[in-house]
CSV table of C-alpha atoms in Angstrom, one decimal:
chain,number,residue,atom,x,y,z
A,809,UNK,CA,0.4,0.0,-0.3
A,810,UNK,CA,2.9,2.5,0.8
A,811,UNK,CA,4.7,1.5,-2.6
A,812,UNK,CA,1.4,2.8,-4.3
A,813,UNK,CA,0.9,5.2,-2.6
A,814,UNK,CA,4.4,6.8,-3.6
A,815,UNK,CA,3.6,5.5,-6.9
A,816,UNK,CA,0.3,8.0,-7.0
A,817,UNK,CA,2.5,10.8,-5.8
A,818,UNK,CA,5.0,10.0,-8.4
A,819,UNK,CA,2.3,10.6,-11.0
A,820,UNK,CA,1.0,13.8,-9.6
A,821,UNK,CA,4.6,15.4,-9.1
A,822,UNK,CA,5.1,18.5,-10.3
A,823,UNK,CA,8.4,20.1,-11.6
A,824,UNK,CA,9.5,22.7,-9.4
A,825,UNK,CA,10.0,26.0,-10.7
A,826,UNK,CA,14.2,27.3,-10.8
A,827,UNK,CA,14.8,30.4,-9.5
A,828,UNK,CA,13.9,33.4,-11.5
A,829,UNK,CA,17.6,34.6,-11.6
A,830,UNK,CA,18.9,31.2,-13.1
A,831,UNK,CA,21.1,30.7,-15.8
A,832,UNK,CA,20.2,29.2,-18.9
A,833,UNK,CA,22.4,26.8,-21.1
A,834,UNK,CA,21.0,28.8,-24.3
A,835,UNK,CA,22.2,32.1,-25.4
A,836,UNK,CA,19.2,34.3,-25.4
A,837,UNK,CA,20.0,35.7,-29.0
A,838,UNK,CA,15.7,35.8,-31.0
A,839,UNK,CA,14.6,39.3,-31.0
A,840,UNK,CA,10.3,39.3,-32.1
A,841,UNK,CA,11.2,40.0,-35.6
A,842,UNK,CA,13.2,36.4,-35.3
A,843,UNK,CA,10.3,34.9,-33.8
A,844,UNK,CA,7.6,36.1,-36.8
A,845,UNK,CA,9.6,35.0,-39.3
A,846,UNK,CA,9.9,31.6,-37.6
A,847,UNK,CA,6.6,31.6,-37.1
A,848,UNK,CA,5.4,32.5,-40.4
A,849,UNK,CA,7.9,30.3,-42.2
A,850,UNK,CA,6.7,26.7,-40.3
A,851,UNK,CA,3.3,27.6,-40.4
A,852,UNK,CA,2.8,28.7,-44.4
A,853,UNK,CA,3.9,24.7,-44.7
A,854,UNK,CA,2.2,22.0,-46.6
A,855,UNK,CA,-0.9,23.6,-45.4
A,856,UNK,CA,-1.0,26.3,-47.6
A,857,UNK,CA,1.5,24.5,-50.6
A,858,UNK,CA,-0.6,21.1,-50.8
A,859,UNK,CA,-3.5,20.2,-48.2
A,860,UNK,CA,-5.1,23.2,-49.6
A,861,UNK,CA,-5.7,21.5,-52.7
A,862,UNK,CA,-6.6,17.8,-51.0
A,863,UNK,CA,-9.1,19.5,-49.1
A,864,UNK,CA,-11.0,22.4,-51.4
A,865,UNK,CA,-11.1,18.6,-54.0
A,866,UNK,CA,-12.2,16.3,-50.9
A,867,UNK,CA,-13.7,17.5,-48.1
A,868,UNK,CA,-14.9,21.5,-48.2
A,869,UNK,CA,-15.1,22.9,-51.8
A,870,UNK,CA,-15.5,26.6,-51.8
A,871,UNK,CA,-16.4,26.5,-48.2
A,872,UNK,CA,-12.6,25.9,-47.7
A,873,UNK,CA,-12.2,29.7,-47.1
A,874,UNK,CA,-14.8,29.6,-43.6
A,875,UNK,CA,-12.6,25.8,-43.0
A,876,UNK,CA,-9.9,28.6,-42.6
A,877,UNK,CA,-11.6,31.0,-40.8
A,878,UNK,CA,-12.8,28.3,-38.3
A,879,UNK,CA,-9.4,27.0,-37.5
A,880,UNK,CA,-8.1,30.1,-37.4
A,881,UNK,CA,-10.4,30.9,-34.9
A,882,UNK,CA,-9.7,27.8,-32.7
A,883,UNK,CA,-5.6,28.4,-32.8
A,884,UNK,CA,-6.1,32.3,-31.7
A,885,UNK,CA,-7.3,30.7,-28.4
A,886,UNK,CA,-5.0,27.8,-28.4
A,887,UNK,CA,-1.8,30.2,-29.4
A,888,UNK,CA,-2.7,32.9,-27.0
A,889,UNK,CA,-2.4,30.3,-24.0
A,890,UNK,CA,0.8,29.2,-25.6
A,891,UNK,CA,1.6,33.1,-25.5
A,892,UNK,CA,0.8,33.8,-21.6
A,893,UNK,CA,2.7,30.5,-20.2
A,894,UNK,CA,5.4,31.3,-22.9
A,895,UNK,CA,5.7,34.8,-21.4
A,896,UNK,CA,5.8,33.7,-17.5
A,897,UNK,CA,7.5,30.5,-18.0
A,898,UNK,CA,10.2,31.1,-21.0
A,899,UNK,CA,12.2,27.7,-20.8
A,900,UNK,CA,12.4,24.7,-22.9
A,901,UNK,CA,9.8,22.8,-24.1
A,902,UNK,CA,6.7,24.2,-25.1
A,903,UNK,CA,3.6,22.8,-23.9
A,904,UNK,CA,5.6,19.6,-22.1
A,905,UNK,CA,6.8,22.4,-19.2
A,906,UNK,CA,3.5,24.2,-18.8
A,907,UNK,CA,2.0,20.6,-17.9
A,908,UNK,CA,5.2,19.4,-15.6
A,909,UNK,CA,4.8,22.7,-13.4
A,910,UNK,CA,0.4,22.6,-13.5
A,911,UNK,CA,-1.0,19.0,-13.3
A,912,UNK,CA,1.6,16.7,-13.0
A,913,UNK,CA,4.2,14.2,-14.1
A,914,UNK,CA,1.5,11.6,-15.4
A,915,UNK,CA,0.1,14.5,-17.7
A,916,UNK,CA,3.5,15.7,-18.8
A,917,UNK,CA,5.0,13.0,-19.7
A,918,UNK,CA,1.9,11.8,-22.3
A,919,UNK,CA,2.4,15.6,-23.1
A,920,UNK,CA,5.3,14.9,-24.5
A,921,UNK,CA,4.9,11.9,-26.1
A,922,UNK,CA,2.3,13.6,-27.6
A,923,UNK,CA,4.5,16.3,-29.2
A,924,UNK,CA,7.0,14.2,-30.6
A,925,UNK,CA,5.1,12.5,-33.5
A,926,UNK,CA,3.3,15.6,-34.3
A,927,UNK,CA,6.4,16.9,-34.5
A,928,UNK,CA,7.7,14.1,-37.1
A,929,UNK,CA,4.3,14.1,-39.1
A,930,UNK,CA,4.7,17.7,-39.3
A,931,UNK,CA,7.9,17.8,-41.0
A,932,UNK,CA,7.4,14.7,-43.3
A,933,UNK,CA,4.6,16.8,-44.9
A,934,UNK,CA,6.7,19.5,-45.4
A,935,UNK,CA,9.4,17.1,-46.9
A,936,UNK,CA,6.7,15.4,-49.2
A,937,UNK,CA,5.3,18.5,-50.2
A,938,UNK,CA,8.9,19.5,-51.4
A,939,UNK,CA,9.3,16.9,-53.8
A,940,UNK,CA,6.1,17.0,-55.1
A,941,UNK,CA,6.3,20.7,-56.0
A,942,UNK,CA,10.1,20.1,-57.4
A,943,UNK,CA,8.7,16.4,-59.2
A,944,UNK,CA,6.7,18.9,-61.2
A,945,UNK,CA,9.0,20.9,-62.5
A,946,UNK,CA,11.1,18.1,-63.6
A,947,UNK,CA,8.2,16.9,-65.7
A,948,UNK,CA,6.9,14.2,-62.4
A,949,UNK,CA,9.6,11.6,-63.6
A,950,UNK,CA,10.2,10.5,-60.0
A,951,UNK,CA,5.9,9.9,-59.6
A,952,UNK,CA,5.8,8.2,-62.9
A,953,UNK,CA,9.0,5.9,-62.7
A,954,UNK,CA,8.5,4.7,-58.7
A,955,UNK,CA,4.2,4.2,-59.8
A,956,UNK,CA,5.3,2.4,-62.3
A,957,UNK,CA,8.5,-0.1,-60.8
A,958,UNK,CA,7.7,0.5,-56.8
A,959,UNK,CA,3.8,0.3,-56.4
A,960,UNK,CA,2.8,-0.2,-53.0
A,961,UNK,CA,-1.6,-1.7,-53.8
A,962,UNK,CA,-1.7,-1.7,-49.6
A,963,UNK,CA,-4.2,0.2,-47.9
A,964,UNK,CA,-3.2,2.8,-45.7
A,965,UNK,CA,0.2,3.0,-47.6
A,966,UNK,CA,1.6,5.6,-50.0
A,967,UNK,CA,1.1,5.1,-53.4
A,968,UNK,CA,4.9,4.8,-54.3
A,969,UNK,CA,7.5,5.1,-51.8
A,970,UNK,CA,8.9,8.4,-52.1
A,971,UNK,CA,12.7,8.4,-51.5
A,972,UNK,CA,13.5,11.8,-52.4
A,973,UNK,CA,11.8,13.4,-49.3
A,974,UNK,CA,13.4,10.6,-48.0
A,975,UNK,CA,16.6,12.2,-49.0
A,976,UNK,CA,15.5,15.8,-47.8
A,977,UNK,CA,15.2,14.6,-44.6
A,978,UNK,CA,15.7,11.2,-42.9
A,979,UNK,CA,13.9,11.9,-40.1
A,980,UNK,CA,10.5,12.5,-41.4
A,981,UNK,CA,7.3,10.5,-41.9
A,982,UNK,CA,5.6,10.3,-45.2
A,983,UNK,CA,2.2,11.9,-46.6
A,984,UNK,CA,0.6,10.7,-50.0
A,985,UNK,CA,-3.0,11.9,-50.7
A,986,UNK,CA,-5.1,9.2,-52.4
A,987,UNK,CA,-7.3,10.8,-55.2
A,988,UNK,CA,-11.2,10.2,-54.8
A,989,UNK,CA,-13.8,10.2,-57.4
A,990,UNK,CA,-16.7,11.7,-54.8
A,991,UNK,CA,-17.2,15.1,-55.8
A,992,UNK,CA,-20.2,16.6,-53.7
A,993,UNK,CA,-23.0,18.0,-55.2
A,994,UNK,CA,-21.5,21.5,-56.1
A,995,UNK,CA,-22.2,24.7,-54.8
A,996,UNK,CA,-20.7,26.5,-52.0
A,997,UNK,CA,-21.1,23.6,-49.6
A,998,UNK,CA,-20.9,20.7,-52.1
A,999,UNK,CA,-20.1,17.9,-49.2
A,1000,UNK,CA,-22.0,20.0,-46.5
A,1001,UNK,CA,-21.3,21.9,-43.2
A,1002,UNK,CA,-19.6,18.8,-42.1
A,1003,UNK,CA,-17.0,18.8,-44.5
A,1004,UNK,CA,-16.5,22.5,-44.1
A,1005,UNK,CA,-15.7,21.4,-40.4
A,1006,UNK,CA,-13.7,18.8,-40.9
A,1007,UNK,CA,-11.4,21.3,-43.4
A,1008,UNK,CA,-10.9,23.4,-40.9
A,1009,UNK,CA,-9.8,19.9,-38.2
A,1010,UNK,CA,-7.4,19.6,-41.2
A,1011,UNK,CA,-5.8,23.3,-41.2
A,1012,UNK,CA,-6.2,23.2,-37.2
A,1013,UNK,CA,-2.3,21.9,-36.9
A,1014,UNK,CA,-1.2,24.2,-39.3
A,1015,UNK,CA,-1.8,27.6,-37.0
A,1016,UNK,CA,1.8,25.3,-34.3
A,1017,UNK,CA,11.8,30.5,-25.5
A,1018,UNK,CA,14.7,29.9,-23.8
A,1019,UNK,CA,16.6,31.7,-26.5
A,1020,UNK,CA,14.6,34.5,-26.5
A,1021,UNK,CA,16.0,37.8,-25.3
A,1022,UNK,CA,12.7,39.2,-24.4
A,1023,UNK,CA,10.6,36.5,-23.9
A,1024,UNK,CA,7.5,38.4,-22.0
A,1025,UNK,CA,7.5,40.4,-25.2
A,1026,UNK,CA,8.6,38.8,-27.6
A,1027,UNK,CA,7.0,35.5,-27.3
A,1028,UNK,CA,3.2,37.2,-27.4
A,1029,UNK,CA,3.9,39.6,-30.2
A,1030,UNK,CA,5.3,36.8,-32.2
A,1031,UNK,CA,2.7,34.1,-31.9
A,1032,UNK,CA,-0.2,36.9,-32.3
A,1033,UNK,CA,1.6,38.7,-35.3
A,1034,UNK,CA,2.7,35.2,-37.2
A,1035,UNK,CA,-0.4,34.1,-36.6
A,1036,UNK,CA,-2.4,37.1,-38.3
A,1037,UNK,CA,-0.1,36.7,-41.2
A,1038,UNK,CA,-0.6,33.5,-41.9
A,1039,UNK,CA,-4.2,33.5,-41.9
A,1040,UNK,CA,-4.2,36.4,-44.5
A,1041,UNK,CA,-2.1,34.5,-46.7
A,1042,UNK,CA,-4.2,31.0,-46.3
A,1043,UNK,CA,-7.2,32.8,-46.9
A,1044,UNK,CA,-5.9,34.3,-49.7
A,1045,UNK,CA,-4.6,31.5,-51.3
A,1046,UNK,CA,-7.7,29.2,-50.8
A,1047,UNK,CA,-10.0,32.3,-52.5
A,1048,UNK,CA,-7.8,32.2,-55.2
A,1049,UNK,CA,-7.5,28.4,-55.8
A,1050,UNK,CA,-11.3,28.0,-56.0
A,1051,UNK,CA,-12.0,31.2,-57.9
A,1052,UNK,CA,-9.2,29.9,-60.6
A,1053,UNK,CA,-10.4,26.5,-61.5
A,1054,UNK,CA,-13.6,24.1,-60.0
A,1055,UNK,CA,-12.1,22.8,-57.1
A,1056,UNK,CA,-13.5,19.2,-58.6
A,1057,UNK,CA,-10.5,19.9,-60.8
A,1058,UNK,CA,-7.7,21.0,-58.4
A,1059,UNK,CA,-4.3,18.5,-58.4
A,1060,UNK,CA,-4.5,17.9,-54.7
A,1061,UNK,CA,-0.6,17.2,-54.6
A,1062,UNK,CA,0.8,20.7,-56.5
A,1063,UNK,CA,-2.6,22.9,-56.4
A,1064,UNK,CA,-0.7,26.3,-57.5
A,1065,UNK,CA,1.2,25.4,-59.9
A,1066,UNK,CA,-1.6,23.4,-61.9
A,1067,UNK,CA,-3.9,26.4,-61.3
A,1068,UNK,CA,-1.6,28.3,-63.2
A,1069,UNK,CA,-1.4,26.0,-65.8
A,1070,UNK,CA,-5.3,25.4,-66.1
A,1071,UNK,CA,-5.5,29.4,-66.6
A,1072,UNK,CA,-2.9,29.2,-69.3
A,1073,UNK,CA,-0.4,31.0,-67.3
A,1074,UNK,CA,2.3,28.7,-67.9
A,1075,UNK,CA,5.1,30.9,-67.3
A,1076,UNK,CA,3.5,31.7,-63.6
A,1077,UNK,CA,3.8,28.0,-62.9
A,1078,UNK,CA,7.8,27.6,-62.3
A,1079,UNK,CA,7.5,31.4,-60.8
A,1080,UNK,CA,4.9,29.4,-58.4
A,1081,UNK,CA,6.9,26.6,-58.1
A,1082,UNK,CA,10.4,28.2,-57.4
A,1083,UNK,CA,8.5,30.3,-54.7
A,1084,UNK,CA,7.2,27.3,-53.4
A,1085,UNK,CA,10.5,25.6,-53.0
A,1086,UNK,CA,12.3,28.5,-51.1
A,1087,UNK,CA,8.6,28.6,-48.8
A,1088,UNK,CA,8.8,24.8,-48.0
A,1089,UNK,CA,12.8,25.2,-47.2
A,1090,UNK,CA,12.2,27.6,-44.3
A,1091,UNK,CA,9.0,25.4,-43.5
A,1092,UNK,CA,10.9,22.4,-43.0
A,1093,UNK,CA,13.7,24.5,-40.7
A,1094,UNK,CA,10.5,26.0,-38.9
A,1095,UNK,CA,9.3,22.5,-37.9
A,1096,UNK,CA,12.3,20.9,-37.4
A,1097,UNK,CA,12.8,23.6,-34.9
A,1098,UNK,CA,11.0,22.6,-31.9
A,1099,UNK,CA,11.0,18.6,-32.0
A,1100,UNK,CA,14.7,18.9,-30.3
A,1101,UNK,CA,13.8,21.1,-27.7
A,1102,UNK,CA,11.1,18.8,-26.4
A,1103,UNK,CA,13.6,16.1,-26.4
A,1104,UNK,CA,15.8,17.7,-24.5
A,1105,UNK,CA,13.9,19.0,-21.9
A,1106,UNK,CA,12.5,15.6,-21.3
A,1107,UNK,CA,16.0,14.1,-21.1
A,1108,UNK,CA,17.2,16.6,-18.7
A,1109,UNK,CA,13.9,15.7,-16.5
A,1110,UNK,CA,14.3,12.4,-16.7
A,1111,UNK,CA,11.4,11.2,-18.5
A,1112,UNK,CA,13.3,9.6,-21.7
A,1113,UNK,CA,17.1,8.3,-21.6
A,1114,UNK,CA,19.7,11.0,-21.5
A,1115,UNK,CA,21.2,9.7,-24.4
A,1116,UNK,CA,18.2,9.5,-26.5
A,1117,UNK,CA,18.3,12.7,-27.7
A,1118,UNK,CA,22.3,12.2,-29.4
A,1119,UNK,CA,21.2,9.1,-30.7
A,1120,UNK,CA,21.3,9.3,-34.4
A,1121,UNK,CA,20.7,5.6,-35.4
A,1122,UNK,CA,17.1,6.5,-34.0
A,1123,UNK,CA,16.8,8.9,-36.8
A,1124,UNK,CA,16.6,6.2,-38.8
A,1125,UNK,CA,13.4,4.6,-37.7
A,1126,UNK,CA,10.7,7.5,-39.1
A,1127,UNK,CA,13.1,7.8,-42.2
A,1128,UNK,CA,11.8,4.2,-43.0
A,1129,UNK,CA,8.5,5.2,-42.1
A,1130,UNK,CA,8.5,8.1,-44.2
A,1131,UNK,CA,9.0,5.6,-47.2
A,1132,UNK,CA,5.7,3.9,-46.4
A,1133,UNK,CA,2.7,5.7,-45.0
A,1134,UNK,CA,-0.1,7.7,-45.9
A,1135,UNK,CA,-0.8,11.2,-45.4
A,1136,UNK,CA,-4.5,11.0,-44.4
A,1137,UNK,CA,-4.0,8.8,-41.6
A,1138,UNK,CA,-1.3,10.4,-40.1
A,1139,UNK,CA,-2.4,14.2,-40.5
A,1140,UNK,CA,-5.8,13.5,-38.7
A,1141,UNK,CA,-3.7,11.5,-36.0
A,1142,UNK,CA,-2.0,15.0,-35.8
A,1143,UNK,CA,-5.0,17.0,-35.8
A,1144,UNK,CA,-5.9,14.9,-32.7
A,1145,UNK,CA,-2.5,15.0,-31.0
A,1146,UNK,CA,-2.5,18.7,-31.3
A,1147,UNK,CA,-5.7,19.1,-30.2
A,1148,UNK,CA,-4.9,16.7,-26.7
A,1149,UNK,CA,-2.0,19.5,-26.3
A,1150,UNK,CA,-3.8,22.4,-26.9
A,1151,UNK,CA,-7.0,21.7,-24.2
A,1152,UNK,CA,-4.6,20.5,-22.2
A,1153,UNK,CA,-2.7,23.8,-22.1
A,1154,UNK,CA,-5.8,25.4,-21.7
A,1155,UNK,CA,-6.5,23.5,-18.5
A,1156,UNK,CA,-3.3,24.5,-17.5
A,1157,UNK,CA,-4.0,28.3,-17.6
A,1158,UNK,CA,-6.9,28.2,-15.9
A,1159,UNK,CA,-5.0,25.9,-13.1
A,1160,UNK,CA,-2.2,28.9,-13.1
A,1161,UNK,CA,-4.5,31.3,-12.1
A,1162,UNK,CA,-6.6,29.2,-9.7
A,1163,UNK,CA,-3.7,28.6,-7.6
A,1164,UNK,CA,-2.0,31.2,-6.3
A,1165,UNK,CA,1.2,30.2,-5.3
A,1166,UNK,CA,2.0,29.2,-9.0
A,1167,UNK,CA,0.1,32.3,-9.8
A,1168,UNK,CA,2.7,34.4,-7.4
A,1169,UNK,CA,5.6,32.7,-8.7
A,1170,UNK,CA,5.2,32.7,-12.3
A,1171,UNK,CA,4.2,36.6,-13.0
A,1172,UNK,CA,6.3,38.7,-14.3
A,1173,UNK,CA,7.3,42.2,-13.1
């Protein structure tokens, strides 16, 4: 019985807060402008360059603009929670650390291991988008070759292994979108309002501090500013796509270049494709940025082997998965994981405000 009580106390153990004057092991070098650039670069990922075409064709139709609005509205509240915690507790670990200091170790452990696959899947989607855009520039040589000689006709797997995405980044998971023959009933809501809400759930993940010079100011401003910029970009791209060509004719892998080809602007196709490659390269860096920080924080707190973040052999496991798995299931799983993290973050904010001793120790001057 004593052992059981000790075990239960360990599950609810909260991380003690370090003294405010403690020296961080990270060099504080990021400014507000750096955070906005990182936020915009990592948020404008495969969602705007790839998923916009897939969601418009298979889920929402022209009402994709409402899907973006709903996703942005939900993301605003989630990001404000992150902004408040980031300003009050500017330490490495994102939502992982906030749950550790408020609701205890068991939820912290769950949140940390929930965030890691989300970051990996997010990186995989960007790498696959980069691969698909580049393949379109060279006439779909890779897609045609691997579809012919290395097709994988199994449910849940990609149509063919994307070796180029494997090369782009060795520690990623793959996403691949299957073509559908269901085009809805037409109109602004061809798949009904349910389809619009489903599209919003796909984009909810696309609107996701120890190195910040002034975290109390820079983190909230960086999060809110990058979110507003990205909403305008997403809204504009989705509107333009559904006005340039019928939603049921959109290409679900490279919608923007194909849309310009459809209206007769063949030269613009290459300009947009090159611009997409540059933007996706930035997004790839941004999506890779938070994962090692969570790994570092979990290893530092003893929730994983301390040598695990430096074990490069483990990087080949997600790289192998990058050749095999299908996008839709992975994106849905990532959305579920992020929804769990955002919900727990909101609960942590409420707990933070309810407990006066935590509020006193976390509030900044």
